[in-house]
PDB file of C-alpha atoms in Angstrom:
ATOM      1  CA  UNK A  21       0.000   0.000   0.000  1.00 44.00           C
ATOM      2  CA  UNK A  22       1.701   3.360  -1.053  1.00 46.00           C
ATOM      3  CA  UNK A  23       0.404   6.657   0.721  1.00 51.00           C
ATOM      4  CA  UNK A  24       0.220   9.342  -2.576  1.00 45.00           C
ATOM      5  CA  UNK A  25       0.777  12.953  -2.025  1.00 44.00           C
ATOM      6  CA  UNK A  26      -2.038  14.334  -4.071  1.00 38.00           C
ATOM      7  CA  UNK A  27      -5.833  13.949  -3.860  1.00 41.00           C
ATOM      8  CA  UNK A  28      -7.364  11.372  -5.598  1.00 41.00           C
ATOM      9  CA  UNK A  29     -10.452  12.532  -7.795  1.00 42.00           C
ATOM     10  CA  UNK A  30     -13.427  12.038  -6.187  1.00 43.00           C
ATOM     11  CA  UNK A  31     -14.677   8.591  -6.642  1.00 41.00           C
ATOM     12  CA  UNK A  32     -17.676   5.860  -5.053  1.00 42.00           C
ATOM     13  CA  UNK A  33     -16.148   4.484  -2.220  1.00 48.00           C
ATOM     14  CA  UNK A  34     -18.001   1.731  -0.067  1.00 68.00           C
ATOM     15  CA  UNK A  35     -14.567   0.537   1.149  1.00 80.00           C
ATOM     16  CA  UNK A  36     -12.655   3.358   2.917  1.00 86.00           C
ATOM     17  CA  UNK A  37      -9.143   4.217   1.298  1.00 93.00           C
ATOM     18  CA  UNK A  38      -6.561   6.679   2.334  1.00 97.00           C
ATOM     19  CA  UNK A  39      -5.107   9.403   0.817  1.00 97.00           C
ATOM     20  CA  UNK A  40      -3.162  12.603   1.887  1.00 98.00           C
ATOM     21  CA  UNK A  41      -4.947  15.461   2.860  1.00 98.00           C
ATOM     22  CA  UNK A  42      -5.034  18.628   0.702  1.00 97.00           C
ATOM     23  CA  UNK A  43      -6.527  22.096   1.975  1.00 97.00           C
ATOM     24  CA  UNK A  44      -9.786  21.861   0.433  1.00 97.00           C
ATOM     25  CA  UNK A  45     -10.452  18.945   3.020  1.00 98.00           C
ATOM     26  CA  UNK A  46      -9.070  21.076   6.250  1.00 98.00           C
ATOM     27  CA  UNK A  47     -12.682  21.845   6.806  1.00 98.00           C
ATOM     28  CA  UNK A  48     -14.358  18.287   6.547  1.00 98.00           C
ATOM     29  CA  UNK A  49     -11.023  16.764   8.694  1.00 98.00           C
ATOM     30  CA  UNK A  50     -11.921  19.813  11.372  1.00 98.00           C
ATOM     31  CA  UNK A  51     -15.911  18.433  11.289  1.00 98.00           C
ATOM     32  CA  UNK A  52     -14.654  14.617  11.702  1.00 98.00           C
ATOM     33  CA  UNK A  53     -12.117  15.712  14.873  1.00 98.00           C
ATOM     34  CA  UNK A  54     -14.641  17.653  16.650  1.00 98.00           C
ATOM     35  CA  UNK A  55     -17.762  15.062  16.232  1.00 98.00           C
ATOM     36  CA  UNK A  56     -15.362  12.096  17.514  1.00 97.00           C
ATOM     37  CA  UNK A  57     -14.141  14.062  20.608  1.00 97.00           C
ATOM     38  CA  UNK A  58     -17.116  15.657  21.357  1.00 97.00           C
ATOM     39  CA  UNK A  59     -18.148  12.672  23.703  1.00 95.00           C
ATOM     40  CA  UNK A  60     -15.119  13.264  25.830  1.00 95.00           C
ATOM     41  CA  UNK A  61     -15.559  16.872  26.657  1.00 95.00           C
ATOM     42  CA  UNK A  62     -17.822  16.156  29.789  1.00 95.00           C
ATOM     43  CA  UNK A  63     -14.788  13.595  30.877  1.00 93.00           C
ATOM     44  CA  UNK A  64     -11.997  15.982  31.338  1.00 91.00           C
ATOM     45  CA  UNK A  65     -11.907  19.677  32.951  1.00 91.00           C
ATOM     46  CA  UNK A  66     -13.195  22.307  30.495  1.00 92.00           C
ATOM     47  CA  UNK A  67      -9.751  24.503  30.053  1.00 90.00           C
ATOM     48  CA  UNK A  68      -8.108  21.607  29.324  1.00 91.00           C
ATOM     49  CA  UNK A  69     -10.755  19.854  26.707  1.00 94.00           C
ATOM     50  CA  UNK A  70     -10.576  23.359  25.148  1.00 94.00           C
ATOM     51  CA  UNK A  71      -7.092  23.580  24.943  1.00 93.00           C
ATOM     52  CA  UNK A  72      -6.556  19.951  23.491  1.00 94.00           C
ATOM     53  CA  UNK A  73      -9.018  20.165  20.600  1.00 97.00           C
ATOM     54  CA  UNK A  74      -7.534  23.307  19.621  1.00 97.00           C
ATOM     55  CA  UNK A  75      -4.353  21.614  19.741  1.00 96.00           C
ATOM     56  CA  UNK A  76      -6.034  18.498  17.487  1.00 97.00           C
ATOM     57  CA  UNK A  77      -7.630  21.073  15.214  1.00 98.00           C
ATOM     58  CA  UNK A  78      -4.480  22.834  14.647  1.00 98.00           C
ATOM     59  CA  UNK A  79      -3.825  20.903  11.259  1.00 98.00           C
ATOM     60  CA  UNK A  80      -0.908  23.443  10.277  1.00 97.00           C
ATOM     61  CA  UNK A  81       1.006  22.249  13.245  1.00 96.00           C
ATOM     62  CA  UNK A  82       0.489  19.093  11.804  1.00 97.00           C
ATOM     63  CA  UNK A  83       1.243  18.944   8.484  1.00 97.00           C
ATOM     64  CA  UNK A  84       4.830  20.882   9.464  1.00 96.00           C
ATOM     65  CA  UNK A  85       5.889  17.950  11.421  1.00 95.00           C
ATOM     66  CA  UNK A  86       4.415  15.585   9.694  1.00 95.00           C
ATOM     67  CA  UNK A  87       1.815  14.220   6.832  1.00 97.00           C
ATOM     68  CA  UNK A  88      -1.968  14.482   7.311  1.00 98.00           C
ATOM     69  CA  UNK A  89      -3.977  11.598   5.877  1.00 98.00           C
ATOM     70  CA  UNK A  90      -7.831  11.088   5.456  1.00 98.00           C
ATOM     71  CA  UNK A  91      -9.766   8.050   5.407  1.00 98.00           C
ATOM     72  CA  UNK A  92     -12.429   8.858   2.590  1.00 96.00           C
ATOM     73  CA  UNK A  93     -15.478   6.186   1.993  1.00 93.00           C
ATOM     74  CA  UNK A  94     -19.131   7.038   0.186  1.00 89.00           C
ATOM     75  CA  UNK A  95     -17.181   9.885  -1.199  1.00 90.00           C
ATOM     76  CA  UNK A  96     -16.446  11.896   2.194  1.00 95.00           C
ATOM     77  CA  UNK A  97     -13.914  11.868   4.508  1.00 98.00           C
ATOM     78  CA  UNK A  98     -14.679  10.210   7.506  1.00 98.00           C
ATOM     79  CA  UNK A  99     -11.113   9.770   9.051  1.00 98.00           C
ATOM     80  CA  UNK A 100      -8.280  11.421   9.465  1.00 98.00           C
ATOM     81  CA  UNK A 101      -4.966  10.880  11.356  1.00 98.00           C
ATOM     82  CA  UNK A 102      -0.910  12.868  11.524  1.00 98.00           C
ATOM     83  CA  UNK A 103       1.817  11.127  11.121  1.00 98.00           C
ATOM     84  CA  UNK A 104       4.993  12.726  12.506  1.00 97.00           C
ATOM     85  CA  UNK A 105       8.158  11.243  10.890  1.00 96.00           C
ATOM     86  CA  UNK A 106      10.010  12.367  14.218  1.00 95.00           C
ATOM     87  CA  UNK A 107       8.173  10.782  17.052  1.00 95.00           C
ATOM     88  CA  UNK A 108      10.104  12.923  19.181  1.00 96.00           C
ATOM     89  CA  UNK A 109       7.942  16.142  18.951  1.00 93.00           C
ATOM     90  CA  UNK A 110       4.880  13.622  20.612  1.00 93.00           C
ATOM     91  CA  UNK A 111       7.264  12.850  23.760  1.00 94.00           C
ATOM     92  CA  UNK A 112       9.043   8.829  22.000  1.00 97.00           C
ATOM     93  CA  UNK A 113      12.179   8.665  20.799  1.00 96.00           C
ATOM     94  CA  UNK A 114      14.086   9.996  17.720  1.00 95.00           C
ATOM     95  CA  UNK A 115      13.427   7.566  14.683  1.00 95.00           C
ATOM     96  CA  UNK A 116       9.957   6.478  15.927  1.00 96.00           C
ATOM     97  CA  UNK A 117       7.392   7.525  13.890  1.00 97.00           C
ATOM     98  CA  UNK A 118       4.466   8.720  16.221  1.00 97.00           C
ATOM     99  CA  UNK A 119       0.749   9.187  15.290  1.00 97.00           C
ATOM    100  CA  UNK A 120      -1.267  12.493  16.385  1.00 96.00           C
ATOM    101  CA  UNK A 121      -5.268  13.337  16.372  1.00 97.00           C
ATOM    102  CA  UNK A 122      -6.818   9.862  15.330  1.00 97.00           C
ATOM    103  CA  UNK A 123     -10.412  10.445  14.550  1.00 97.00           C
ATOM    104  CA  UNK A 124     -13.326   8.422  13.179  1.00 97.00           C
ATOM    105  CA  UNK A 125     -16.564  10.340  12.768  1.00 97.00           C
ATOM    106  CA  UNK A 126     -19.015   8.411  14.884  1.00 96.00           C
ATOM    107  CA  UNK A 127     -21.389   7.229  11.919  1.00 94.00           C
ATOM    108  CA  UNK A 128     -18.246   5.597  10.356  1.00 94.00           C
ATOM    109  CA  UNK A 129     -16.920   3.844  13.167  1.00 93.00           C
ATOM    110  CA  UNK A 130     -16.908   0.023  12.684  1.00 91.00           C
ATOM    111  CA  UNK A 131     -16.487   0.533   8.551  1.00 91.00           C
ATOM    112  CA  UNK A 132     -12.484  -0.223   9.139  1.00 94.00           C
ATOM    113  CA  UNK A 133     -11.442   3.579   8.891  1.00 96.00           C
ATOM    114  CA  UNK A 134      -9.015   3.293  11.618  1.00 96.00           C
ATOM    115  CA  UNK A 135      -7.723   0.316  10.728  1.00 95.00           C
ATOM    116  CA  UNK A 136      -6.693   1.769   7.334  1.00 95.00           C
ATOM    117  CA  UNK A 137      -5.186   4.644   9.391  1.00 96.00           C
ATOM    118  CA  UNK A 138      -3.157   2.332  11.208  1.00 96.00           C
ATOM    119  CA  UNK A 139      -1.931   0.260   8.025  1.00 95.00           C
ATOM    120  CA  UNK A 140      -1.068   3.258   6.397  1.00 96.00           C
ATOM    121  CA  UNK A 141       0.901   4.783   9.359  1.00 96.00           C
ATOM    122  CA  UNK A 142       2.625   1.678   9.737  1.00 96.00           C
ATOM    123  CA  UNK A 143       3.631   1.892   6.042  1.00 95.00           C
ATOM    124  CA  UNK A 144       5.186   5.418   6.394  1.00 95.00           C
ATOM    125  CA  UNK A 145       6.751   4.105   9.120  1.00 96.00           C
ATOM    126  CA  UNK A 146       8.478   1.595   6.907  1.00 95.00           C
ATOM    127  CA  UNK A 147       9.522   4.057   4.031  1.00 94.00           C
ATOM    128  CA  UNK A 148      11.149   6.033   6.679  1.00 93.00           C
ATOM    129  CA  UNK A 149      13.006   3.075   7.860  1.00 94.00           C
ATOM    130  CA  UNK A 150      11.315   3.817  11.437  1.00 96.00           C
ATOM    131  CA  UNK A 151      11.316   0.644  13.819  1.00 96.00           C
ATOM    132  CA  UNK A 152       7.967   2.043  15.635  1.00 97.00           C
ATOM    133  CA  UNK A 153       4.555   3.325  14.994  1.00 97.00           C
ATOM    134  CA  UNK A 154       3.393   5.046  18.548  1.00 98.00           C
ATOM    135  CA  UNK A 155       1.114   7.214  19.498  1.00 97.00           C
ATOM    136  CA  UNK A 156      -1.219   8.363  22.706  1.00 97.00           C
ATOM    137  CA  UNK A 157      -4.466   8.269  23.800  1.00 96.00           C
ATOM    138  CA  UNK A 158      -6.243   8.071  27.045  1.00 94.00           C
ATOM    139  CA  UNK A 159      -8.380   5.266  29.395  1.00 92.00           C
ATOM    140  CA  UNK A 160     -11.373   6.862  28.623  1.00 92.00           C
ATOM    141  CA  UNK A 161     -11.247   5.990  24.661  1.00 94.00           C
ATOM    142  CA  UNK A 162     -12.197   2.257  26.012  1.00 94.00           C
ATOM    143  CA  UNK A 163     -13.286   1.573  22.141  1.00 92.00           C
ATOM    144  CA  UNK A 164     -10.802   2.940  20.788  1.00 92.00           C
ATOM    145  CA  UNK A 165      -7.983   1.105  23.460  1.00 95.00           C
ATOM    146  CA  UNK A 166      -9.466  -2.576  22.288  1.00 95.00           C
ATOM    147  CA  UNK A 167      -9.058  -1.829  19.135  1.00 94.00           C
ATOM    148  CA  UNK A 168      -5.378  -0.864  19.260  1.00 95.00           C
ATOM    149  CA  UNK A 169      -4.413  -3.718  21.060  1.00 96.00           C
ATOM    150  CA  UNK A 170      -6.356  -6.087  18.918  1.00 95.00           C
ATOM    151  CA  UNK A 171      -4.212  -4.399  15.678  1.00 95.00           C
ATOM    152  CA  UNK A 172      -1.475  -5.706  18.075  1.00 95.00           C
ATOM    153  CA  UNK A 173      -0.613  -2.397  19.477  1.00 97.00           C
ATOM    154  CA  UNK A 174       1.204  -2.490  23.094  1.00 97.00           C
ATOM    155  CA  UNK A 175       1.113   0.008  26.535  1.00 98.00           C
ATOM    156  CA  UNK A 176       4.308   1.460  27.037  1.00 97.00           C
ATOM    157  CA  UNK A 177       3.922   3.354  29.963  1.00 98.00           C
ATOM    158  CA  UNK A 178       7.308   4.822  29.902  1.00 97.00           C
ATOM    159  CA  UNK A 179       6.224   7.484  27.316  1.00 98.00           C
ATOM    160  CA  UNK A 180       2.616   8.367  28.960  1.00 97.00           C
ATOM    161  CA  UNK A 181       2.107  12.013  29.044  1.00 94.00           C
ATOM    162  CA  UNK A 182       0.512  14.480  31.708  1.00 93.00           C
ATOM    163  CA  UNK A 183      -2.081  15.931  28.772  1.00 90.00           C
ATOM    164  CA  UNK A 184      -3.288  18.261  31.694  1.00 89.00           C
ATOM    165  CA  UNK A 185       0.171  19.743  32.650  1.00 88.00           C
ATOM    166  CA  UNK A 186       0.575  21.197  29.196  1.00 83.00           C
ATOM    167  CA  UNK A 187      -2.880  21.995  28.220  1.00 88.00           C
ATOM    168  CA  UNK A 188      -3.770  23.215  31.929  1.00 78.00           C
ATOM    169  CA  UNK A 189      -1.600  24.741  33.289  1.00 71.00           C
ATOM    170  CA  UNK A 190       0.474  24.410  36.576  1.00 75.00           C
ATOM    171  CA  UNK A 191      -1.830  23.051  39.340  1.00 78.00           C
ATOM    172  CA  UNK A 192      -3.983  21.173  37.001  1.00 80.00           C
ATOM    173  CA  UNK A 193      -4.843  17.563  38.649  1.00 88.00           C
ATOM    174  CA  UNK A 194      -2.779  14.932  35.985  1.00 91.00           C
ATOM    175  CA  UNK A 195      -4.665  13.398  33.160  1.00 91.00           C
ATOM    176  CA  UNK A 196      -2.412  11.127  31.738  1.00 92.00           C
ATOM    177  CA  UNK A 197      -2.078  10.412  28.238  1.00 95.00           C
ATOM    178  CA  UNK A 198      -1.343   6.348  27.681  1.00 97.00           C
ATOM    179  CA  UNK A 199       1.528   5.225  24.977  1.00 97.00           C
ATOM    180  CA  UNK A 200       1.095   2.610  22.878  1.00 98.00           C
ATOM    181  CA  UNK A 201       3.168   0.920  20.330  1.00 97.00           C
ATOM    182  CA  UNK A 202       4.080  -1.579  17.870  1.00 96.00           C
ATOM    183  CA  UNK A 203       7.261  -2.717  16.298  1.00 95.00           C
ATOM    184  CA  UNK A 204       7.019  -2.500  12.931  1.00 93.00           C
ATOM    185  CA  UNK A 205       8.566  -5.167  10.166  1.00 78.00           C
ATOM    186  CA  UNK A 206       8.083  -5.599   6.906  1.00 57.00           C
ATOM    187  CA  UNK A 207       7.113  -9.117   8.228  1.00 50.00           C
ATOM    188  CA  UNK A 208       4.039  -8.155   9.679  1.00 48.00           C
ATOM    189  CA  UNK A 209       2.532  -6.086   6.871  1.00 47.00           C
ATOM    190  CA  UNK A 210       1.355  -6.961   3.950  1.00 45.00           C
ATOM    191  CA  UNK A 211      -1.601  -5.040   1.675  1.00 40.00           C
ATOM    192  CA  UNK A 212      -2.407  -2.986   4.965  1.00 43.00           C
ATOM    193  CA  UNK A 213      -3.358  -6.062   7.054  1.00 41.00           C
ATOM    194  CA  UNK A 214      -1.511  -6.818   9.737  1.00 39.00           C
ATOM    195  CA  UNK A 215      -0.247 -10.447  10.423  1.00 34.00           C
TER     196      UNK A 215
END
């Protein structure tokens, strides 16, 4: 599976595919983030919620540390995730490649959105020669969390994050972002499934 760098023309899609984001989609990748985080805003203090979807929605962050990708199916995009070639800037080492602002909108979740997400990070991760796909996300995404670690994703608490320290400020009680990872071979991948 090869990632392109320019939109593909708009086409019938019952099967989701991936392709790199372009600025006409900002708009429909901002709509996507907000309606799969909106459940969440209730779980975490205000401030802080605020602060991290602005920091999700801020796609020109994004795209200059890394490439932004949409999930596209019934000709709309109902996915999107970053990849960040340096996994460094998300808190994991140099050479990791690290995965930002996952998001399925809710009336495409179960259609295998994510899981193309996750194929296609894991082939960037490749071309970059990168011996890691890792990313964060938090106890609360309990969906989300199965899935990961049925695509044979692992904790590795080492690299959690305190989400509220930088989003809240000082004093802010901790709300930790959970690392996960997986090793990634050529082995293991093969047409986006994983083995």
């Amino acid at each position: 599976m090869s990632v392109t760098d320019t939109a593909v023309p708009g086409r019938h899609a019952t099967v989701p595919f991936v392709r790199a984001a372009v600025p006409a989609d900002h708009q429909a990748i901002r709509d996507v983030v907000i309606a799969a985080y909106r459940q969440y805003a209730d779980l975490i203090p205000p401030d802080v919620f605020s602060s991290y979807l602005s920091d999700l929605l801020d796609l020109d962050t994004h795209a200059r540390h890394g490439r932004l990708l949409v999930v596209e199916a019934d000709d709309r995009v109902c996915a999107f995730a970053a990849f960040y070639p340096d996994g460094s800037t998300q808190g994991f080492p140099p050479g990791w490649v690290s995965g930002r602002a996952l998001a399925v909108h809710p009336d495409a979740r179960g259609n295998g959105a994510a899981r193309a997400l996750f194929a296609a990070g894991e082939q960037l991760a490749l071309e970059a020669g990168a011996p890691v796909l890792a990313f964060h996300t938090h106890s609360y995404m309990t969906d989300a969390i199965t899935l990961y670690e049925r695509l044979g994703y692992r904790r590795a608490p080492e690299y959690d994050l305190d989400v509220a320290a930088h989003f809240g400020g000082p004093g802010a009680a901790p709300i930790m972002a959970l690392a996960y990872l997986r090793y990634v071979t050529q082995k293991y991948i093969t047409l986006g499934r994983t083995r």
